[in-house]
Amino acid sequence: MSQPTPLQAATRQVGPPNGPSGLTRFKAAAFGLAARTIYNPAWGLSAVRALLSVSNAYPRPLMRLLNPGLAHEVVEGAVHGEWFALPDHRPGCTMLYLHGGGYIMGAPDQWRAMALTMARASRCRVFLPRYRLAPEHPHPAAVEDGVAAFRWLLDQGERVVLAGDSAGGALALQVLFAARDQGLPAPAGVVAHSPFADKTLGADSIHRNAATDRVLWPAYIRWVRDTCVCGQDPTDPGISPLFQDYTASPPLLITVGSHECLQDDGAAVAERALAAGVDVQLLVGHGAQHVFPILLPGSGAAVEALAAVGAFCDRVCAETTPPE
């Protein structure tokens, strides 16, 4: 029997072997219908942003009523965002969570439910920063804001796990490398859900999984790419973190759905990091969709993936020395 490749050895399938339950498939279909209605490029970017704001908003008073101590707003210099801290959170280790939205939409108030899911899974305090959006603020604006938030957390003596979903998952990687280039301490680890890591759109899964992805589709991905890249070179490693040098990077946990268009983006990051000697876990949700751990957190695949996030944060936070 042939030996598994490094990528195969680092990959774990999560979720029921026969695929999602009927209820999960129904929820995915309903979510996908809503997503494809809201994210339709035909509406224009301003309308899509407005629809997303209405559909995703989780009012802070309601969150505080249901979850006391959450959604504490921060405005300090260039750092704007919200804290999420459960009563039993681990001390001294914070998750810097970067929201998705293709770099062109989204805000902390629209990602509160996702941040709460990650706070529960990781037992970390979660800081959800606001960052500038393209095309009004082209690259590297979002990266600069992410690094500013990372530096701010380091200055408080926190060990930091970088995390994010979709474009936010890629942005977590971009912040990792930008911070490295500025001589900042490395984060404890990185958790990237379905990272949009290759702006050249070179992933075969964009077309291979077009018929099974309920959330994304090729024309939408191209529209997002064209809008966020703003005419810059998509092969620039600062824009497409897939092409970075991963040597000496901290541990990575990457999740992708086997039915999503960005499956190969996450797998390619994992493979490149493994080739550089990085500690990598790649979780593939069997029959799962884009950003499945936080968009469908009750599904079998998501439950396993979120448990892995908790174990990952336990390990990397214990192994990392707090910054001085």
Short mmCIF file of C-alpha atoms in Angstrom, two decimals:
data_model
loop_
_atom_site.label_atom_id
_atom_site.label_comp_id
_atom_site.label_asym_id
_atom_site.label_seq_id
_atom_site.Cartn_x
_atom_site.Cartn_y
_atom_site.Cartn_z
CA MET A 1 0.00 0.00 0.00
CA SER A 2 1.37 3.41 -0.94
CA GLN A 3 2.09 5.95 1.76
CA PRO A 4 -0.34 8.89 2.03
CA THR A 5 0.85 12.25 0.78
CA PRO A 6 1.51 14.94 3.42
CA LEU A 7 -1.79 16.61 2.45
CA GLN A 8 -3.71 13.35 2.79
CA ALA A 9 -2.10 12.71 6.16
CA ALA A 10 -3.08 16.20 7.39
CA THR A 11 -6.67 15.93 6.12
CA ARG A 12 -9.60 14.72 8.19
CA GLN A 13 -13.11 14.23 6.92
CA VAL A 14 -15.77 15.52 9.32
CA GLY A 15 -19.49 14.91 9.33
CA PRO A 16 -21.62 11.79 8.82
CA PRO A 17 -20.04 9.37 6.29
CA ASN A 18 -23.26 9.29 4.28
CA GLY A 19 -23.42 13.09 4.12
CA PRO A 20 -25.53 15.72 5.87
CA SER A 21 -28.89 14.86 7.36
CA GLY A 22 -32.09 15.77 5.57
CA LEU A 23 -32.63 18.65 8.01
CA THR A 24 -29.11 19.98 7.41
CA ARG A 25 -29.60 19.76 3.64
CA PHE A 26 -32.89 21.65 3.99
CA LYS A 27 -31.23 24.37 6.10
CA ALA A 28 -28.37 24.62 3.60
CA ALA A 29 -30.81 24.96 0.72
CA ALA A 30 -32.80 27.65 2.54
CA PHE A 31 -29.66 29.54 3.50
CA GLY A 32 -28.34 29.22 -0.04
CA LEU A 33 -31.55 30.61 -1.51
CA ALA A 34 -31.35 33.61 0.81
CA ALA A 35 -27.63 34.10 0.10
CA ARG A 36 -28.06 33.98 -3.66
CA THR A 37 -30.90 36.47 -3.41
CA ILE A 38 -28.93 38.90 -1.24
CA TYR A 39 -25.53 38.53 -2.91
CA ASN A 40 -26.79 38.94 -6.47
CA PRO A 41 -24.36 41.26 -8.32
CA ALA A 42 -27.26 42.47 -10.45
CA TRP A 43 -28.47 44.53 -7.47
CA GLY A 44 -25.23 46.53 -7.42
CA LEU A 45 -22.80 46.71 -4.52
CA SER A 46 -24.67 49.39 -2.55
CA ALA A 47 -27.90 47.40 -2.61
CA VAL A 48 -26.13 44.14 -1.71
CA ARG A 49 -24.52 45.86 1.28
CA ALA A 50 -27.88 47.21 2.40
CA LEU A 51 -29.57 43.81 2.07
CA LEU A 52 -26.76 42.13 4.00
CA SER A 53 -26.99 44.73 6.75
CA VAL A 54 -30.71 44.07 7.20
CA SER A 55 -30.51 40.29 6.95
CA ASN A 56 -27.45 39.68 9.15
CA ALA A 57 -27.84 42.33 11.82
CA TYR A 58 -27.88 40.91 15.36
CA PRO A 59 -28.85 43.92 17.52
CA ARG A 60 -26.43 44.47 20.39
CA PRO A 61 -29.22 44.95 23.00
CA LEU A 62 -30.74 41.60 22.00
CA MET A 63 -27.35 39.87 22.14
CA ARG A 64 -26.64 41.35 25.57
CA LEU A 65 -30.07 40.26 26.79
CA LEU A 66 -29.54 36.69 25.59
CA ASN A 67 -25.80 36.58 26.34
CA PRO A 68 -24.79 38.98 29.13
CA GLY A 69 -21.30 40.42 28.80
CA LEU A 70 -21.11 40.14 25.02
CA ALA A 71 -20.84 42.70 22.24
CA HIS A 72 -18.83 45.35 24.09
CA GLU A 73 -17.84 48.03 21.59
CA VAL A 74 -14.27 49.36 21.35
CA VAL A 75 -13.08 52.55 19.66
CA GLU A 76 -9.43 53.21 20.43
CA GLY A 77 -7.34 55.12 17.93
CA ALA A 78 -7.39 53.26 14.62
CA VAL A 79 -8.93 50.17 16.22
CA HIS A 80 -12.71 49.82 16.06
CA GLY A 81 -14.53 46.62 16.91
CA GLU A 82 -16.46 44.54 19.41
CA TRP A 83 -15.48 42.15 22.20
CA PHE A 84 -17.23 38.85 22.84
CA ALA A 85 -16.31 37.14 26.11
CA LEU A 86 -18.16 34.21 27.66
CA PRO A 87 -18.03 33.90 31.47
CA ASP A 88 -15.77 30.82 31.29
CA HIS A 89 -13.36 32.14 28.65
CA ARG A 90 -9.71 31.15 28.92
CA PRO A 91 -7.50 33.95 30.32
CA GLY A 92 -4.71 35.49 28.30
CA CYS A 93 -5.61 34.15 24.86
CA THR A 94 -7.73 36.13 22.42
CA MET A 95 -9.10 35.29 19.00
CA LEU A 96 -8.88 38.11 16.47
CA TYR A 97 -11.75 37.23 14.14
CA LEU A 98 -11.90 38.85 10.70
CA HIS A 99 -15.34 38.79 9.11
CA GLY A 100 -16.07 37.62 5.58
CA GLY A 101 -17.90 39.45 2.82
CA GLY A 102 -15.40 39.37 -0.03
CA TYR A 103 -13.48 42.39 1.32
CA ILE A 104 -16.33 44.52 -0.12
CA MET A 105 -19.13 44.13 2.43
CA GLY A 106 -19.76 43.16 6.02
CA ALA A 107 -19.27 44.72 9.46
CA PRO A 108 -18.97 43.55 13.08
CA ASP A 109 -22.69 43.98 13.80
CA GLN A 110 -23.47 41.60 10.92
CA TRP A 111 -21.07 38.90 12.16
CA ARG A 112 -22.00 38.84 15.86
CA ALA A 113 -23.67 35.43 15.67
CA MET A 114 -20.58 33.96 13.99
CA ALA A 115 -18.26 35.56 16.55
CA LEU A 116 -20.39 34.10 19.35
CA THR A 117 -20.13 30.65 17.76
CA MET A 118 -16.34 30.97 17.66
CA ALA A 119 -16.21 32.26 21.24
CA ARG A 120 -18.11 29.20 22.41
CA ALA A 121 -15.98 26.81 20.36
CA SER A 122 -12.60 28.29 21.23
CA ARG A 123 -13.29 29.49 24.79
CA CYS A 124 -11.23 32.54 23.84
CA ARG A 125 -12.30 36.11 24.11
CA VAL A 126 -13.10 37.12 20.55
CA PHE A 127 -12.35 40.56 19.13
CA LEU A 128 -14.22 41.34 15.92
CA PRO A 129 -12.65 44.41 14.30
CA ARG A 130 -14.10 46.75 11.74
CA TYR A 131 -11.85 47.07 8.71
CA ARG A 132 -12.00 49.27 5.64
CA LEU A 133 -13.69 47.79 2.58
CA ALA A 134 -12.86 47.82 -1.11
CA PRO A 135 -13.35 49.29 -3.64
CA GLU A 136 -13.46 52.56 -1.69
CA HIS A 137 -10.36 51.46 0.22
CA PRO A 138 -8.22 49.16 -1.97
CA HIS A 139 -5.57 46.75 -0.73
CA PRO A 140 -3.71 47.03 1.61
CA ALA A 141 -6.29 48.97 3.67
CA ALA A 142 -8.00 45.89 5.15
CA VAL A 143 -4.64 44.30 5.94
CA GLU A 144 -3.41 47.49 7.62
CA ASP A 145 -6.51 47.58 9.83
CA GLY A 146 -6.13 43.90 10.69
CA VAL A 147 -2.48 44.40 11.65
CA ALA A 148 -3.43 47.44 13.76
CA ALA A 149 -5.93 45.31 15.70
CA PHE A 150 -3.36 42.51 16.06
CA ARG A 151 -0.72 44.93 17.36
CA TRP A 152 -3.25 46.44 19.78
CA LEU A 153 -3.99 43.00 21.24
CA LEU A 154 -0.29 42.17 21.52
CA ASP A 155 0.28 45.44 23.36
CA GLN A 156 -2.21 44.22 25.99
CA GLY A 157 -0.07 41.13 26.59
CA GLU A 158 -2.47 38.78 24.84
CA ARG A 159 -1.62 35.59 23.02
CA VAL A 160 -3.59 35.86 19.78
CA VAL A 161 -5.19 33.31 17.48
CA LEU A 162 -5.96 34.83 14.09
CA ALA A 163 -9.19 33.59 12.51
CA GLY A 164 -11.74 34.44 9.86
CA ASP A 165 -14.19 33.13 7.30
CA SER A 166 -14.06 33.29 3.49
CA ALA A 167 -12.37 36.60 2.62
CA GLY A 168 -11.81 36.99 6.36
CA GLY A 169 -10.03 33.64 6.43
CA ALA A 170 -7.71 34.86 3.69
CA LEU A 171 -7.34 38.18 5.50
CA ALA A 172 -6.22 36.32 8.64
CA LEU A 173 -3.41 34.84 6.54
CA GLN A 174 -2.61 38.24 5.03
CA VAL A 175 -2.38 39.76 8.52
CA LEU A 176 -0.11 36.89 9.58
CA PHE A 177 2.40 37.69 6.84
CA ALA A 178 2.11 41.47 7.03
CA ALA A 179 2.75 41.31 10.79
CA ARG A 180 5.73 39.03 10.17
CA ASP A 181 7.14 41.51 7.66
CA GLN A 182 6.81 44.26 10.29
CA GLY A 183 8.73 42.21 12.86
CA LEU A 184 5.76 41.55 15.16
CA PRO A 185 5.55 38.35 17.21
CA ALA A 186 3.77 35.48 15.49
CA PRO A 187 0.22 34.64 16.53
CA ALA A 188 -0.37 31.41 18.43
CA GLY A 189 -2.12 29.95 15.40
CA VAL A 190 -4.51 30.64 12.55
CA VAL A 191 -8.03 29.28 11.98
CA ALA A 192 -9.28 29.86 8.43
CA HIS A 193 -12.77 28.80 7.37
CA SER A 194 -13.01 28.46 3.56
CA PRO A 195 -10.29 31.06 2.88
CA PHE A 196 -10.54 32.99 -0.41
CA ALA A 197 -6.78 32.69 -0.79
CA ASP A 198 -6.24 32.68 -4.58
CA LYS A 199 -7.45 35.83 -6.33
CA THR A 200 -6.29 34.45 -9.70
CA LEU A 201 -9.35 32.17 -9.46
CA GLY A 202 -7.12 29.24 -10.31
CA ALA A 203 -8.95 26.73 -8.10
CA ASP A 204 -10.50 23.90 -10.11
CA SER A 205 -13.25 23.57 -7.50
CA ILE A 206 -14.73 26.93 -8.53
CA HIS A 207 -16.15 25.14 -11.55
CA ARG A 208 -16.05 21.52 -10.33
CA ASN A 209 -18.35 22.31 -7.39
CA ALA A 210 -20.48 24.97 -9.07
CA ALA A 211 -23.47 22.64 -9.17
CA THR A 212 -23.22 21.64 -5.50
CA ASP A 213 -22.31 24.96 -3.83
CA ARG A 214 -25.50 26.48 -2.42
CA VAL A 215 -23.88 29.77 -1.43
CA LEU A 216 -21.25 30.79 -4.00
CA TRP A 217 -21.15 30.49 -7.77
CA PRO A 218 -18.44 31.26 -10.36
CA ALA A 219 -19.85 34.55 -11.67
CA TYR A 220 -20.31 35.87 -8.13
CA ILE A 221 -16.77 34.90 -7.15
CA ARG A 222 -15.39 36.68 -10.22
CA TRP A 223 -17.45 39.80 -9.43
CA VAL A 224 -16.15 39.84 -5.86
CA ARG A 225 -12.58 39.31 -7.05
CA ASP A 226 -12.78 42.09 -9.64
CA THR A 227 -14.36 44.48 -7.12
CA CYS A 228 -11.92 43.82 -4.28
CA VAL A 229 -8.69 43.58 -6.29
CA CYS A 230 -9.31 46.99 -7.90
CA GLY A 231 -7.08 46.32 -10.90
CA GLN A 232 -4.08 45.22 -8.83
CA ASP A 233 -2.09 42.07 -9.60
CA PRO A 234 -3.94 39.03 -8.20
CA THR A 235 -0.68 37.04 -8.17
CA ASP A 236 0.79 39.44 -5.59
CA PRO A 237 1.28 37.33 -2.42
CA GLY A 238 0.04 40.28 -0.39
CA ILE A 239 -3.32 39.96 -2.16
CA SER A 240 -3.40 36.18 -2.67
CA PRO A 241 -1.89 34.63 0.47
CA LEU A 242 -1.77 31.26 -1.24
CA PHE A 243 1.46 32.43 -2.88
CA GLN A 244 3.23 33.45 0.34
CA ASP A 245 6.28 31.71 1.81
CA TYR A 246 4.86 29.74 4.75
CA THR A 247 8.23 28.85 6.25
CA ALA A 248 8.21 29.12 10.08
CA SER A 249 4.50 29.98 10.17
CA PRO A 250 2.48 29.07 13.28
CA PRO A 251 0.05 26.12 13.27
CA LEU A 252 -2.87 26.36 10.84
CA LEU A 253 -6.37 24.89 11.07
CA ILE A 254 -8.28 25.15 7.80
CA THR A 255 -11.87 24.06 7.15
CA VAL A 256 -13.53 23.60 3.77
CA GLY A 257 -16.72 21.98 2.53
CA SER A 258 -16.49 19.24 -0.08
CA HIS A 259 -19.39 20.82 -1.98
CA GLU A 260 -18.10 24.42 -2.08
CA CYS A 261 -16.43 26.38 -4.84
CA LEU A 262 -13.50 27.46 -2.63
CA GLN A 263 -12.62 23.94 -1.49
CA ASP A 264 -9.35 23.93 -3.43
CA ASP A 265 -8.26 27.35 -2.11
CA GLY A 266 -8.12 25.98 1.43
CA ALA A 267 -6.55 22.70 0.32
CA ALA A 268 -3.87 24.54 -1.68
CA VAL A 269 -2.95 26.69 1.33
CA ALA A 270 -2.69 23.56 3.45
CA GLU A 271 -0.49 21.84 0.88
CA ARG A 272 1.81 24.84 0.48
CA ALA A 273 2.16 25.26 4.25
CA LEU A 274 2.86 21.56 4.72
CA ALA A 275 5.61 21.75 2.11
CA ALA A 276 7.19 24.50 4.23
CA GLY A 277 7.14 22.29 7.33
CA VAL A 278 4.17 23.96 9.03
CA ASP A 279 1.84 22.15 11.47
CA VAL A 280 -1.41 22.00 9.46
CA GLN A 281 -4.83 20.45 9.97
CA LEU A 282 -7.27 20.43 7.05
CA LEU A 283 -10.86 19.54 7.94
CA VAL A 284 -13.11 18.69 4.99
CA GLY A 285 -16.82 18.72 5.74
CA HIS A 286 -18.34 15.75 3.90
CA GLY A 287 -21.10 17.13 1.69
CA ALA A 288 -20.73 20.48 3.46
CA GLN A 289 -21.06 24.03 2.20
CA HIS A 290 -19.04 27.25 2.34
CA VAL A 291 -17.99 28.24 5.89
CA PHE A 292 -20.05 25.32 7.22
CA PRO A 293 -18.81 25.45 10.86
CA ILE A 294 -20.35 28.86 11.53
CA LEU A 295 -23.12 29.14 8.94
CA LEU A 296 -24.68 25.78 9.93
CA PRO A 297 -23.22 25.31 13.44
CA GLY A 298 -25.65 22.56 14.48
CA SER A 299 -24.81 20.18 11.63
CA GLY A 300 -22.80 17.04 12.28
CA ALA A 301 -19.81 18.30 10.29
CA ALA A 302 -19.89 21.66 12.08
CA VAL A 303 -20.05 20.09 15.54
CA GLU A 304 -16.91 18.06 14.78
CA ALA A 305 -15.13 21.02 13.21
CA LEU A 306 -15.92 23.36 16.10
CA ALA A 307 -14.71 20.76 18.59
CA ALA A 308 -11.46 20.66 16.59
CA VAL A 309 -11.26 24.46 16.80
CA GLY A 310 -11.53 24.22 20.58
CA ALA A 311 -8.83 21.55 20.78
CA PHE A 312 -6.60 23.55 18.43
CA CYS A 313 -6.93 26.69 20.55
CA ASP A 314 -6.30 24.68 23.73
CA ARG A 315 -3.05 23.42 22.27
CA VAL A 316 -1.65 26.52 20.56
CA CYS A 317 -2.51 28.85 23.43
CA ALA A 318 -0.80 26.49 25.89
CA GLU A 319 2.29 26.27 23.67
CA THR A 320 2.68 30.02 23.10
CA THR A 321 4.49 32.40 25.43
CA PRO A 322 2.58 35.67 26.02
CA PRO A 323 4.22 38.71 24.38
CA GLU A 324 6.29 40.91 26.67
#
